[in-house]
Structures are given as structure tokens and as C-alpha cells.
Amino acid sequence: MKEYVMGNGAIALGALSAGVNLVAGYPGTPSSEIIETVSKYPHEGLHLEWSVNEKAALEVAAAAAYSGARALVTMKQVGLNVASDPLMSLAYVGVKGGLVVVSADDPGPISSQTEQDTRRFADFCRIPVFDPATPEEAFEMIGDAFEYSEKYHTPVLFRPTTRVCHAYASIDVPDSFGPAEYEGFVKDSRKWVIFPRLSYMNHGMIEERNVRIGQDFSGYRFNQVTGTSSKAVVTSGVSYAYVRECLGDRQDVKVIRVATAFPFPEDFMLNALSGIDEVLCIEELSPYIEEQILKTAGRHHLNVTVHGKLDGAVPHNGEMSTELAAGILSKYLGMALGSDPIDISDAPALPVRPPVLCAGCPHRASFYAVKKAMTGKKAYFCGDIGCYTLGNAMPLDMVDTCLCMGAGITMAQGFAHTNAGAVCFSFVGDSTFFASGMTGVVNAVYNEADMILCVLDNSTTAMTGHQPHPGTGRNMMGNVVDRVDITKVLEGIGVKSIVTIDPLDLEKSVAAVRQAADQKGVRAIIFKSPCIAISKPVGKCHVDLDKCINCRKCIRETGCPALTAADGHVSIDVNLCTGCGLCAQVCPVSAIGGGSDE
């Protein structure tokens, strides 16, 4: 049957078609829809979970693969950093069933902290990596990845990028799916228990095996050559789709496509470079294939000039695109490529839409309460990864640092230990608290930190699409489960002062922050209010123009996108307003009413 699906959906359907037995992961754009797609299709006999973080997901999947089952793990590129500890060891121990780790890279970056390249991780871990160019290829390649994993008893990385993950295509899928049969776990401590001696022996085996995999990849069907010329274009991933779009069906340019960057298919490349004087490498993120070609040329004394990122022909940062590829190719080939640009001189200017917290977002109220309470005091505000990173925007300006998931909690401790007299706050969401925040709190209590932990609990994983987490009371198997209570977790860790407050009650929130600021040690404020995207608005606020003095304090201090200045006075966009009532509490003359008060 035909299915019109997103690239992430194609990966999910490819895994289901391959008989996957277990799927685990942690939500992160651009990978989140893989697990969500699996949940929407019949998957009886398959275990499906959003794990507490990427490390946990990979370790759950590793046990399944030890048992001979096929397991899929999903994450984004920065999640691979979290999972790198078990991944590195798994490369040495090996697997029995197929284990495929999807690490979705995010060139740009569009929604990430970094532009890191998963192909580098494959090289570092010494395990194979597949690099699909289209959703259709992703559907087919995921099955190949399982087969290579089982053939060589190794975990395999699968590296779609944002434009592959979020593109759409029609996919031919089976009429039904069923999990593969597997033997089950067979005890053998000499194989499954990692010891220095085992690692030493397996390291040598891995290097010998990777030579064989590279030779095997030289015949892999998605490593392809088209056209003939003395100049070649070498490309990979979605960049291959851009190059093909620029060149069309012309055969007077040799295009070499590498779908398996590691182990590098050297025999394939040597044959492809026969008769070639000059090469241009078009790839996103790092110059990985470019470097492999340079190594191959040096090792085999090839007289070939290599262009790409290293000589400035291709930019190092940002996404590739058809337009960008056309300009690079035109210069390299000395021919005009690409269609004539569309005349948009009479088109209206696009609206300026900077990233901003949603109208009615409880995080805005939480940040504002802390800001008001700390007016005139020396305070540091450590942010984290999530919607609330947007608390850095004006006029809130309440995120001084943001490094990686969970770091806000530990960085607040570092500031407290080195900046006497400062009140140090960390802001963390409920999902991030479970994913990577709890160890930071343990560290704070154990090392006698002086900090205020602000848990912004909106009862969902909002930024990546409202996935459930341990605090929501439901899981991906469709079961209602015991909700993990953040207050009880903090009590168990040893936090003595814990207050739960509704951030939309400004007066009480400010009082709670001031009380916490007067204390010492590790204390916590849980700002608890549901995400406005999953809760129904309680009404609309409105401005009484007879009372409004047009001071615009509501606009200047909250930055709510529903508040605007029009026709010389403040107005509220009823299409955006959710009735949270924060602006009414900020107004000095009580000119705003409605909302939750109605």
C-alpha cells in the first residue's frame, strides 16, 4: 500500500517493515516523529517507549539486541552525546540482534545547540553509518542497517538530517507488520561483560572488521556513480538530492554519491575517481568525505585536486540548499545552472517574527515573578534546554546562560561557589528535570550549594511536540502509570525547602521567590501550570480604555505577543489571548480585566 508520510514516518515504517521488536528514544527535533509514527500504526508484540533520556534508551535497546531482537533507538545529534557512553562500549562488546541508532543531524542549526556531524561519531566509535538522501531512501536503508548490524554484530548509526526528516514522500509499505522472531538472551559472561581484556581483543577485531565492511560498502546499492567527465562532484545525504536537482539528467558531469561514510568505501571511490583530475565535495556540516578522499588520494598517490570546505569552495556552516549548490556548481563547472529567479520585487515584506514564548505561557509568568522579586539584587539566572530558553528574550531577559540539558542546575552551583553575595537560580522544565536534572540536584545537596531551583512544570515535553514523560502518568504503550512526583523526588534527594506555586498568581509567586531568596542551601520552587497548548483557554482579557493610561507597562514588562499598541492605545489580540491574566496583574491602574477572573 502507498503511504504519504514525513521522512521520520518513513524511517518508522521501514523499521516496522524490518520486524523491529523494541523502539526507544528521547524526543528531540528533528527526530521526534519517528516514535510517534510507530505508535500510530499497529505494533502488537513491539515494546515502545519514550525513555527518560538517550542513555537510558540505548541501554534498554542494547539488552534487547543482546537477546537477538531488533531494536531501534531515536534521538537528535546532541542526544548522541548523552548516549555516547553506552554506544562506545557497545561498539566493543557487539550485539546479536540488529541495533540501529537514529541520530538526526540539524544543519543550520534550526533547533539545536550545535551543528555536530554524526558521521564523526561513527568514525570515533568505529561503527558503520548510513546517510539517506530522501524519505524513500530512508525507508529502504533502515532495513539495510538492521541487516548490516546483524551481519557484523555491531550497532549501526543512521544519520538523517532535518530536511530528510521533515520532507514528505509516497512510500510503498507492506499491508501488515509483525515483529521478528528471536532466540532470547543466552548467558555468556565472556561475551557480554565488558572487561579490559575483552576490550583489547575486540578493538583489534573491530579494526579488521571495518576493512571488510568498507569493502562490502563498496558494492552497496546506494553508493552510486552517474555521468562521465574529468571533473567529478562527490556528495552525500540530502546534498545529493540538491546536486541532482541542479544537474537534472545531464551526463556530462560525473556525480559520485556516498551513502555510507564510515567505514569509507575506498574501493568504490578508487574506481569512481578513475580518469578524474578534479573533485568538488558538496556535503553538509563537516568536510568528512572530503577528508576521506584526500586520505585515499594520498595513500594511492592519485593526482587529483580536491575542492570543498577545506579550500573555501563550500561553506562550513549552515544548511546546503538547491540554490546554494547551484551557485557552487556553476562556479566549479563553468556553466550556468539553476532556473531564473522569480521576480518578487512587488511582494510584501515578510513579517518579523522572532522566537517568543506563546501568549499565555506560564513560563512567562514564572520568569516575571522571579524578576520582580529580585529587582535591585545581584542575581544570576541559569537556563536550560526547552521552551523556557526563550526567557532570554527582551523584555524578560531572564536567561543568563544556556549550555546543554541539565547544565542550568549545576552551573548555578558553580556561580554560587564563586560569586559571593549573589542569589543563583536555575530554571529547568519538568521533562528536562527527569532527563538530566536529578543528578545535578544530588550534586547540589551533597556539595552544600546555595541555590534556588525553579522547576517550570507545565506537565508535558512542550518544545518537541508534547510527548509524555515520567511526571505525566502515561507512557507510549498506552498505559496509565504511577506519576513520578517531582516534590517527592526532591524530598528524597534531601532538598529541605520545597514550595509549589501557580505562576499565574503573581503576588503569591513573587512572595515565594522572596522567601526562598532569604534562605540558604538548596531550595526549590515548583512553578506548576499546564502548557497553554494542551489546556483550554479560560477566557479573553480586555482593556478598559477609560481606565488605561497608555503607560504600556503590560507590553514593556511581559512581552506577551497578544498585547499590542494600536491607534494610540494598548489592545489585546483576542485570537492570541488565552486569558492567563498576567497582564491584568501587571497593570498599575487595573485597566485590564477578564481572563481567569471571569
Coordinates of C-alpha atoms in Angstrom, one line a residue:
M1 CA 0.0 0.0 0.0
K2 CA 1.0 3.6 -0.6
E3 CA 1.5 5.9 2.4
Y4 CA 2.3 9.6 2.1
V5 CA 4.5 10.3 5.1
M6 CA 7.1 12.5 6.6
G7 CA 10.7 11.3 6.4
N8 CA 10.6 10.4 10.1
G9 CA 7.4 8.4 9.3
A10 CA 9.3 6.6 6.5
I11 CA 12.0 5.6 9.0
A12 CA 9.4 4.3 11.4
L13 CA 7.6 2.4 8.7
G14 CA 10.9 1.0 7.4
A15 CA 11.7 -0.2 10.9
L16 CA 8.2 -1.8 11.3
S17 CA 8.7 -3.5 7.9
A18 CA 12.0 -4.8 9.1
G19 CA 10.3 -6.5 12.1
V20 CA 11.6 -4.3 14.8
N21 CA 10.9 -5.7 18.3
L22 CA 11.7 -2.7 20.5
V23 CA 11.8 1.1 19.9
A24 CA 13.1 3.5 22.5
G25 CA 14.2 7.1 22.4
Y26 CA 14.1 10.6 23.8
P27 CA 12.2 13.4 21.9
G28 CA 14.3 16.0 20.1
T29 CA 13.7 17.9 16.9
P30 CA 14.2 16.8 14.1
S31 CA 13.7 13.1 15.2
S32 CA 10.6 13.1 17.4
E33 CA 8.1 11.9 14.9
I34 CA 9.7 8.5 14.4
I35 CA 8.4 7.1 17.7
E36 CA 5.1 9.0 17.3
T37 CA 4.6 7.4 13.9
V38 CA 5.3 3.9 15.3
S39 CA 2.6 4.5 17.9
K40 CA 0.0 5.3 15.3
Y41 CA 0.4 2.0 13.3
P42 CA -0.4 -1.5 14.5
H43 CA 2.6 -2.6 16.6
E44 CA 1.4 -5.6 18.6
G45 CA 4.3 -7.5 20.1
L46 CA 6.6 -4.5 19.9
H47 CA 7.7 -2.6 23.0
L48 CA 7.6 1.2 22.6
E49 CA 8.8 3.8 25.0
W50 CA 9.9 7.4 25.5
S51 CA 12.9 6.8 27.7
V52 CA 13.9 9.2 30.5
N53 CA 16.9 10.2 28.3
E54 CA 19.0 8.9 25.4
K55 CA 21.5 7.0 27.5
A56 CA 18.6 5.0 29.1
A57 CA 17.0 4.4 25.7
L58 CA 20.2 3.0 24.2
E59 CA 20.8 0.7 27.3
V60 CA 17.3 -0.6 27.1
A61 CA 17.8 -1.3 23.4
A62 CA 21.2 -2.9 24.0
A63 CA 19.6 -5.6 26.2
A64 CA 17.0 -6.3 23.5
A65 CA 19.8 -6.6 20.9
Y66 CA 21.8 -8.9 23.2
S67 CA 18.7 -11.1 23.2
G68 CA 18.7 -11.3 19.4
A69 CA 15.8 -8.9 19.0
R70 CA 15.8 -6.0 16.5
A71 CA 16.0 -2.7 18.4
L72 CA 15.7 1.0 17.2
V73 CA 16.8 4.0 19.2
T74 CA 15.9 7.5 18.2
M75 CA 17.4 10.9 19.2
K76 CA 18.9 14.1 17.7
Q77 CA 22.6 14.8 17.3
V78 CA 23.1 16.4 20.8
G79 CA 21.3 13.4 22.3
L80 CA 24.0 11.2 20.9
N81 CA 26.4 13.0 23.2
V82 CA 24.3 11.7 26.1
A83 CA 24.2 8.2 24.7
S84 CA 27.9 8.1 23.8
D85 CA 29.0 6.3 26.9
P86 CA 27.0 3.1 26.2
L87 CA 27.5 3.5 22.5
M88 CA 31.2 3.4 22.7
S89 CA 31.2 0.3 24.9
L90 CA 28.6 -1.4 22.7
A91 CA 31.0 -0.9 19.7
Y92 CA 33.5 -3.1 21.7
V93 CA 31.0 -5.6 23.1
G94 CA 28.9 -6.0 19.9
V95 CA 25.3 -7.2 19.6
K96 CA 23.4 -10.3 18.4
G97 CA 20.2 -8.8 17.1
G98 CA 20.1 -5.7 14.9
L99 CA 20.7 -2.4 16.8
V100 CA 20.2 0.8 14.8
V101 CA 20.7 4.2 16.4
V102 CA 19.0 7.0 14.6
S103 CA 20.8 10.3 15.3
A104 CA 19.1 13.1 13.3
D105 CA 21.6 15.9 12.5
D106 CA 20.4 19.5 12.4
P107 CA 22.4 21.7 9.9
G108 CA 21.7 25.3 10.4
P109 CA 21.2 24.7 13.2
I110 CA 17.5 25.1 13.1
S111 CA 16.5 23.9 16.6
S112 CA 19.7 22.8 18.3
Q113 CA 22.7 23.9 20.2
T114 CA 25.2 22.6 17.8
E115 CA 25.8 21.6 14.1
Q116 CA 27.8 18.5 15.1
D117 CA 28.2 15.7 12.5
T118 CA 27.1 12.2 13.4
R119 CA 29.5 10.8 10.8
R120 CA 32.3 11.9 13.0
F121 CA 30.8 9.9 15.9
A122 CA 30.6 6.8 13.7
D123 CA 34.3 7.2 12.9
F124 CA 35.1 7.9 16.6
C125 CA 33.0 4.8 17.7
R126 CA 34.3 2.7 14.8
I127 CA 30.8 1.7 13.7
P128 CA 29.0 1.9 10.4
V129 CA 26.8 4.9 9.4
F130 CA 24.1 5.2 6.8
D131 CA 23.3 8.6 5.2
P132 CA 19.9 8.7 3.4
A133 CA 19.2 11.5 0.9
T134 CA 15.4 11.2 0.7
P135 CA 12.5 9.8 2.7
E136 CA 12.2 7.0 0.2
E137 CA 15.8 6.0 0.7
A138 CA 15.4 6.3 4.5
F139 CA 12.6 3.7 4.3
E140 CA 14.8 1.3 2.4
M141 CA 18.1 2.0 4.2
I142 CA 16.7 1.4 7.7
G143 CA 16.1 -2.2 6.7
D144 CA 19.7 -2.4 5.3
A145 CA 21.0 -1.0 8.5
F146 CA 19.4 -3.8 10.5
E147 CA 20.9 -6.4 8.2
Y148 CA 24.4 -5.0 8.4
S149 CA 24.1 -4.7 12.2
E150 CA 23.3 -8.4 12.4
K151 CA 25.8 -9.4 9.7
Y152 CA 28.7 -7.8 11.5
H153 CA 27.3 -7.9 15.1
T154 CA 27.7 -4.2 15.6
P155 CA 25.5 -1.3 16.4
V156 CA 24.9 0.9 13.4
L157 CA 24.3 4.7 13.2
F158 CA 21.6 6.1 10.9
R159 CA 22.0 9.8 10.1
P160 CA 19.1 11.6 8.5
T161 CA 19.3 15.4 8.5
T162 CA 16.5 17.9 9.1
R163 CA 15.3 18.2 5.5
V164 CA 15.2 14.4 5.1
C165 CA 13.4 14.0 8.5
H166 CA 10.7 16.6 7.6
A167 CA 10.3 16.1 3.9
Y168 CA 7.3 14.2 2.6
A169 CA 7.1 11.3 0.1
S170 CA 4.9 8.4 -1.0
I171 CA 6.2 5.1 0.3
D172 CA 5.3 1.6 -0.7
V173 CA 4.8 -0.2 2.6
P174 CA 3.6 -3.8 3.4
D175 CA 0.0 -4.3 4.2
S176 CA 0.8 -5.6 7.6
F177 CA 3.8 -5.6 10.0
G178 CA 5.0 -8.2 12.5
P179 CA 7.9 -8.3 14.9
A180 CA 10.8 -10.6 14.0
E181 CA 11.3 -13.8 15.9
Y182 CA 14.4 -14.0 18.1
E183 CA 16.2 -16.5 20.3
G184 CA 16.3 -14.7 23.6
F185 CA 19.3 -13.9 25.8
V186 CA 21.9 -16.6 26.1
K187 CA 24.2 -16.2 29.1
D188 CA 27.9 -15.8 28.3
S189 CA 29.9 -13.6 30.6
R190 CA 32.9 -13.8 28.4
K191 CA 31.0 -12.0 25.7
W192 CA 28.5 -9.7 27.4
V193 CA 30.5 -8.5 30.4
I194 CA 33.0 -5.8 29.3
F195 CA 36.5 -6.2 30.8
P196 CA 39.8 -4.7 29.7
R197 CA 41.0 -7.9 28.2
L198 CA 37.8 -8.3 26.1
S199 CA 38.1 -4.6 25.0
Y200 CA 41.7 -5.1 24.0
M201 CA 40.8 -8.2 21.9
N202 CA 37.7 -6.7 20.4
H203 CA 39.4 -3.5 19.4
G204 CA 41.7 -5.4 17.1
M205 CA 38.8 -7.3 15.8
I206 CA 36.8 -4.1 15.1
E207 CA 39.6 -2.6 13.0
E208 CA 40.0 -5.7 10.9
R209 CA 36.2 -6.0 10.6
N210 CA 35.8 -2.4 9.4
V211 CA 38.1 -3.1 6.5
R212 CA 35.7 -5.8 5.4
I213 CA 32.7 -3.6 5.9
G214 CA 34.3 -0.9 3.8
Q215 CA 34.9 -3.4 1.1
D216 CA 31.3 -4.6 1.5
F217 CA 30.0 -1.0 1.3
S218 CA 31.9 -0.5 -2.0
G219 CA 29.2 -2.7 -3.6
Y220 CA 26.3 -1.1 -1.6
R221 CA 23.5 -0.2 -3.9
F222 CA 23.1 3.4 -2.7
N223 CA 26.8 4.2 -3.3
Q224 CA 26.4 5.3 -6.9
V225 CA 28.2 6.9 -9.9
T226 CA 26.4 8.7 -12.8
G227 CA 27.8 10.6 -15.8
T228 CA 31.3 10.9 -17.2
S229 CA 33.8 13.7 -17.2
S230 CA 37.2 14.7 -16.0
K231 CA 35.6 16.7 -13.2
A232 CA 33.6 15.0 -10.5
V233 CA 31.1 16.1 -7.8
V234 CA 31.2 14.0 -4.7
T235 CA 28.2 14.3 -2.4
S236 CA 26.2 12.6 0.3
G237 CA 22.9 12.8 2.2
V238 CA 20.4 15.4 1.3
S239 CA 23.1 17.4 -0.5
Y240 CA 23.0 14.6 -3.2
A241 CA 19.3 15.5 -3.8
Y242 CA 20.2 19.2 -4.2
V243 CA 23.0 18.3 -6.7
R244 CA 20.7 16.1 -8.7
E245 CA 18.1 18.8 -8.8
C246 CA 20.7 21.3 -10.1
L247 CA 22.1 18.9 -12.7
G248 CA 19.0 17.1 -13.8
D249 CA 19.6 14.2 -16.2
R250 CA 22.8 15.6 -17.8
Q251 CA 25.5 13.0 -18.1
D252 CA 28.5 15.3 -18.9
V253 CA 29.2 15.7 -15.2
K254 CA 30.3 12.7 -13.1
V255 CA 28.4 12.6 -9.8
I256 CA 29.7 10.3 -7.1
R257 CA 27.3 9.6 -4.3
V258 CA 28.5 8.2 -0.9
A259 CA 25.7 6.8 1.3
T260 CA 27.9 5.0 3.8
A261 CA 30.6 7.5 5.0
F262 CA 32.1 5.0 7.5
P263 CA 33.8 2.6 7.0
F264 CA 34.7 4.6 3.9
P265 CA 34.1 2.5 0.7
E266 CA 37.6 3.1 -0.6
D267 CA 37.4 0.6 -3.4
F268 CA 34.3 2.2 -4.7
M269 CA 35.9 5.6 -4.5
L270 CA 39.1 4.5 -6.3
N271 CA 37.0 3.2 -9.2
A272 CA 34.9 6.3 -9.3
L273 CA 37.9 8.6 -9.4
S274 CA 39.5 6.8 -12.3
G275 CA 40.2 9.4 -15.0
I276 CA 39.3 12.3 -12.7
D277 CA 41.5 15.3 -12.4
E278 CA 39.4 17.5 -10.1
V279 CA 36.8 16.8 -7.4
L280 CA 34.3 19.0 -5.7
C281 CA 32.8 17.7 -2.4
I282 CA 29.4 19.1 -1.5
E283 CA 28.3 18.0 1.9
E284 CA 26.6 19.5 5.0
L285 CA 28.4 20.1 8.3
S286 CA 32.0 18.8 8.4
P287 CA 34.3 18.1 5.5
Y288 CA 34.2 14.4 6.3
I289 CA 34.0 12.8 2.8
E290 CA 36.4 15.5 1.5
E291 CA 39.0 14.4 4.1
Q292 CA 38.4 10.7 3.3
I293 CA 39.1 11.4 -0.4
L294 CA 42.3 13.3 0.5
K295 CA 43.4 10.3 2.5
T296 CA 42.6 7.9 -0.2
A297 CA 44.3 10.1 -2.8
G298 CA 47.4 10.3 -0.6
R299 CA 47.5 6.6 0.2
H300 CA 47.2 5.6 -3.5
H301 CA 49.2 8.5 -5.0
L302 CA 46.3 9.9 -7.0
N303 CA 46.9 13.1 -9.0
V304 CA 43.6 14.7 -8.2
T305 CA 42.7 18.2 -6.9
V306 CA 40.1 18.2 -4.2
H307 CA 37.8 21.2 -3.6
G308 CA 35.3 21.7 -0.8
K309 CA 35.1 23.1 2.7
L310 CA 38.8 23.0 3.3
D311 CA 39.6 25.4 0.4
G312 CA 36.5 27.6 0.9
A313 CA 34.6 26.4 -2.2
V314 CA 31.8 25.2 0.1
P315 CA 30.8 26.9 3.4
H316 CA 31.5 25.1 6.6
N317 CA 28.4 26.2 8.5
G318 CA 24.6 26.2 7.8
E319 CA 22.4 24.1 5.6
M320 CA 23.0 23.3 2.0
S321 CA 20.2 24.1 -0.5
T322 CA 19.4 23.8 -4.2
E323 CA 20.2 27.5 -4.7
L324 CA 23.4 27.4 -2.8
A325 CA 24.5 24.2 -4.6
A326 CA 23.7 25.7 -8.0
G327 CA 26.0 28.7 -7.3
I328 CA 28.8 26.4 -6.1
L329 CA 28.4 24.0 -9.1
S330 CA 28.2 26.9 -11.6
K331 CA 31.5 28.3 -10.5
Y332 CA 33.2 24.9 -10.4
L333 CA 31.9 23.6 -13.7
G334 CA 32.0 27.0 -15.5
M335 CA 28.4 26.7 -16.7
A336 CA 25.1 28.4 -15.7
L337 CA 22.9 26.1 -13.6
G338 CA 19.6 26.7 -11.9
S339 CA 16.4 28.3 -13.1
D340 CA 15.9 32.1 -13.5
P341 CA 14.9 33.7 -10.2
I342 CA 11.3 34.6 -9.7
D343 CA 10.6 38.3 -9.6
I344 CA 9.4 39.1 -6.1
S345 CA 10.1 42.8 -6.2
D346 CA 6.4 43.6 -5.7
A347 CA 5.9 41.0 -3.0
P348 CA 5.0 42.3 0.5
A349 CA 7.8 42.1 3.1
L350 CA 7.6 39.1 5.4
P351 CA 6.5 39.8 8.9
V352 CA 9.3 39.9 11.6
R353 CA 8.5 37.0 13.9
P354 CA 11.3 36.5 16.5
P355 CA 11.1 33.4 18.7
V356 CA 8.9 34.1 21.7
L357 CA 7.0 32.3 24.4
C358 CA 3.4 31.7 23.5
A359 CA 0.7 34.1 24.6
G360 CA -0.5 32.7 28.0
C361 CA 2.6 30.6 28.5
P362 CA 3.0 30.0 32.3
H363 CA 6.8 30.2 31.9
R364 CA 6.5 34.0 31.2
A365 CA 4.7 34.4 34.5
S366 CA 7.4 32.4 36.3
F367 CA 10.2 34.4 34.9
Y368 CA 8.4 37.7 35.6
A369 CA 7.8 36.7 39.2
V370 CA 11.5 35.9 39.8
K371 CA 12.5 39.2 38.0
K372 CA 10.2 41.3 40.2
A373 CA 11.3 39.6 43.3
M374 CA 15.0 40.1 42.5
T375 CA 14.7 43.7 41.5
G376 CA 17.7 45.6 42.9
K377 CA 19.5 42.4 44.0
K378 CA 22.6 40.7 42.5
A379 CA 21.2 37.5 40.9
Y380 CA 22.2 35.0 38.2
F381 CA 19.7 33.1 36.1
C382 CA 20.9 29.8 34.6
G383 CA 18.6 28.5 31.9
D384 CA 18.2 25.1 30.2
I385 CA 17.0 23.4 27.1
G386 CA 13.3 23.8 26.3
C387 CA 10.7 26.4 25.6
Y388 CA 11.9 28.4 28.5
T389 CA 15.2 29.1 26.8
L390 CA 13.1 31.9 25.2
G391 CA 13.1 33.6 28.6
N392 CA 16.3 35.2 27.4
A393 CA 14.4 37.4 25.0
M394 CA 13.5 41.0 25.8
P395 CA 11.8 42.3 27.8
L396 CA 12.1 39.4 30.2
D397 CA 15.9 38.9 29.8
M398 CA 15.9 36.1 32.4
V399 CA 18.3 33.6 30.9
D400 CA 22.0 34.4 31.5
T401 CA 23.3 31.0 30.5
C402 CA 22.2 28.0 28.5
L403 CA 24.7 25.2 27.7
C404 CA 23.1 21.8 27.5
M405 CA 20.3 19.7 29.1
G406 CA 20.6 19.8 32.9
A407 CA 23.5 22.2 32.9
G408 CA 21.5 25.1 34.4
I409 CA 21.3 23.3 37.7
T410 CA 25.0 22.6 38.0
M411 CA 26.1 25.9 36.6
A412 CA 24.0 27.7 39.2
Q413 CA 26.1 25.8 41.8
G414 CA 29.3 27.0 40.1
F415 CA 28.2 30.6 40.2
A416 CA 27.2 30.3 43.9
H417 CA 30.6 28.9 44.8
T418 CA 32.5 31.7 43.0
N419 CA 30.2 34.8 43.3
A420 CA 29.7 35.7 46.9
G421 CA 26.5 37.6 47.7
A422 CA 24.7 36.6 44.5
V423 CA 21.4 34.8 44.5
C424 CA 21.8 31.9 42.0
F425 CA 18.8 30.5 40.2
S426 CA 18.4 27.6 37.8
F427 CA 15.4 27.1 35.6
V428 CA 14.5 23.6 34.4
G429 CA 11.4 22.1 32.8
D430 CA 9.7 19.1 34.2
S431 CA 10.8 16.8 31.3
T432 CA 14.4 18.0 31.4
F433 CA 14.3 17.5 35.2
F434 CA 13.7 13.8 34.7
A435 CA 16.0 13.6 31.7
S436 CA 19.2 15.1 33.1
G437 CA 18.3 17.4 36.1
M438 CA 18.1 15.0 39.0
T439 CA 21.9 14.2 39.2
G440 CA 22.6 18.0 39.4
V441 CA 20.3 18.3 42.4
V442 CA 22.0 15.4 44.1
N443 CA 25.3 17.2 43.4
A444 CA 24.0 20.4 44.9
V445 CA 22.7 18.8 48.1
Y446 CA 25.9 16.7 48.5
N447 CA 28.3 19.7 47.9
E448 CA 26.3 22.2 50.0
A449 CA 25.4 24.6 47.2
D450 CA 23.5 27.8 47.8
M451 CA 21.0 28.0 45.0
I452 CA 17.3 28.2 44.1
L453 CA 16.0 25.5 41.8
C454 CA 13.0 26.7 39.7
V455 CA 11.1 23.7 38.1
L456 CA 8.8 25.1 35.4
D457 CA 6.3 22.2 35.5
N458 CA 3.9 22.5 32.5
S459 CA 3.1 18.7 32.6
T460 CA 4.5 17.9 29.1
T461 CA 7.5 18.0 26.9
A462 CA 6.4 21.1 25.1
M463 CA 9.1 22.1 22.7
T464 CA 9.3 18.8 20.9
G465 CA 5.6 18.2 20.5
H466 CA 4.1 17.4 23.9
Q467 CA 5.4 13.9 24.4
P468 CA 4.7 12.2 27.8
H469 CA 7.3 11.9 30.5
P470 CA 7.5 10.2 33.9
G471 CA 5.6 13.0 35.5
T472 CA 2.6 12.8 33.2
G473 CA 1.2 9.5 34.4
R474 CA 1.1 7.8 31.0
N475 CA 3.5 6.1 28.7
M476 CA 3.9 5.2 25.0
M477 CA 2.4 1.7 25.5
G478 CA -0.9 3.5 26.1
N479 CA -0.9 2.7 29.8
V480 CA -1.8 4.9 32.8
V481 CA 1.1 4.6 35.2
D482 CA 2.1 5.9 38.6
R483 CA 3.1 9.5 38.1
V484 CA 6.6 10.3 39.4
D485 CA 6.2 13.2 41.8
I486 CA 8.9 15.9 41.5
T487 CA 8.3 17.1 45.0
K488 CA 8.8 13.6 46.4
V489 CA 11.9 13.2 44.3
L490 CA 13.4 16.4 45.7
E491 CA 12.5 15.4 49.2
G492 CA 14.2 12.0 48.7
I493 CA 17.3 13.7 47.4
G494 CA 17.4 15.9 50.5
V495 CA 16.0 19.3 49.5
K496 CA 14.5 20.8 52.7
S497 CA 12.6 23.8 51.3
I498 CA 10.2 23.0 48.5
V499 CA 7.3 25.3 47.5
T500 CA 4.7 24.6 44.8
I501 CA 3.0 27.7 43.4
D502 CA 0.8 28.7 40.4
P503 CA 2.9 31.2 38.4
L504 CA -0.2 32.9 37.2
D505 CA -0.8 34.1 40.7
L506 CA 1.8 36.9 40.5
E507 CA 1.5 38.2 44.1
K508 CA 2.0 34.7 45.7
S509 CA 4.7 33.8 43.2
V510 CA 6.8 36.9 44.0
A511 CA 6.4 36.3 47.7
A512 CA 7.5 32.7 47.3
V513 CA 10.6 33.8 45.5
R514 CA 11.5 36.4 48.0
Q515 CA 11.1 33.9 50.9
A516 CA 13.4 31.5 49.1
A517 CA 15.9 34.2 48.4
D518 CA 16.1 34.9 52.2
Q519 CA 17.1 31.2 52.9
K520 CA 20.3 29.4 52.4
G521 CA 21.2 26.0 50.9
V522 CA 19.4 24.2 48.2
R523 CA 15.7 25.2 47.9
A524 CA 13.2 24.6 45.2
I525 CA 10.2 26.4 43.8
I526 CA 7.9 24.4 41.6
F527 CA 6.0 26.7 39.3
K528 CA 3.1 24.5 38.3
S529 CA 0.7 25.4 35.5
P530 CA -0.2 23.4 32.3
C531 CA 1.2 24.3 28.9
I532 CA -1.3 26.6 27.2
A533 CA -1.0 24.5 24.0
I534 CA -2.7 21.5 25.7
S535 CA -5.0 23.3 28.1
K536 CA -8.2 25.1 27.2
P537 CA -8.1 28.9 27.4
V538 CA -10.2 30.2 30.3
G539 CA -11.4 33.4 28.6
K540 CA -10.1 36.5 27.0
C541 CA -8.7 39.6 28.6
H542 CA -9.8 43.1 27.5
V543 CA -8.7 46.6 28.0
D544 CA -10.9 49.3 29.6
L545 CA -9.9 52.3 27.5
D546 CA -11.5 54.7 30.1
K547 CA -9.0 53.4 32.7
C548 CA -6.0 52.8 30.5
I549 CA -3.4 55.5 30.9
N550 CA -1.4 54.1 28.0
C551 CA 1.7 53.5 30.1
R552 CA 2.3 50.3 28.2
K553 CA 3.8 48.6 31.3
C554 CA 2.0 45.4 30.3
I555 CA 3.8 45.4 27.0
R556 CA 7.2 46.6 28.2
E557 CA 7.5 44.1 31.1
T558 CA 5.8 40.9 29.9
G559 CA 6.4 40.8 26.2
C560 CA 3.2 38.9 25.6
P561 CA 2.6 38.7 21.8
A562 CA -1.2 39.1 22.4
L563 CA -0.5 42.7 23.7
T564 CA -0.1 45.4 21.0
A565 CA -0.1 49.1 20.8
A566 CA -2.6 50.2 18.1
D567 CA -4.3 53.5 17.3
G568 CA -2.5 55.2 20.2
H569 CA -3.6 52.7 22.9
V570 CA -3.0 49.2 24.2
S571 CA -5.1 46.5 22.7
I572 CA -5.3 42.7 23.2
D573 CA -5.5 40.4 20.2
V574 CA -8.4 38.1 21.0
N575 CA -7.0 35.5 18.6
L576 CA -3.9 35.1 20.7
C577 CA -5.1 35.8 24.2
T578 CA -5.7 32.8 26.5
G579 CA -6.9 34.7 29.5
C580 CA -4.0 33.9 31.7
G581 CA -4.4 37.3 33.4
L582 CA -0.7 38.1 33.9
C583 CA -1.2 41.5 32.2
A584 CA -4.1 42.3 34.4
Q585 CA -1.9 41.8 37.5
V586 CA 0.9 43.9 36.0
C587 CA -1.4 46.8 35.1
P588 CA -0.9 49.6 37.6
V589 CA -4.4 51.1 37.2
S590 CA -6.5 47.9 36.9
A591 CA -7.4 48.7 33.3
I592 CA -7.3 45.1 32.1
G593 CA -10.0 42.6 33.1
G594 CA -11.4 39.3 32.0
G595 CA -9.5 36.1 31.5
S596 CA -9.3 33.8 34.5
D597 CA -11.3 36.3 36.6
E598 CA -14.4 35.9 34.5

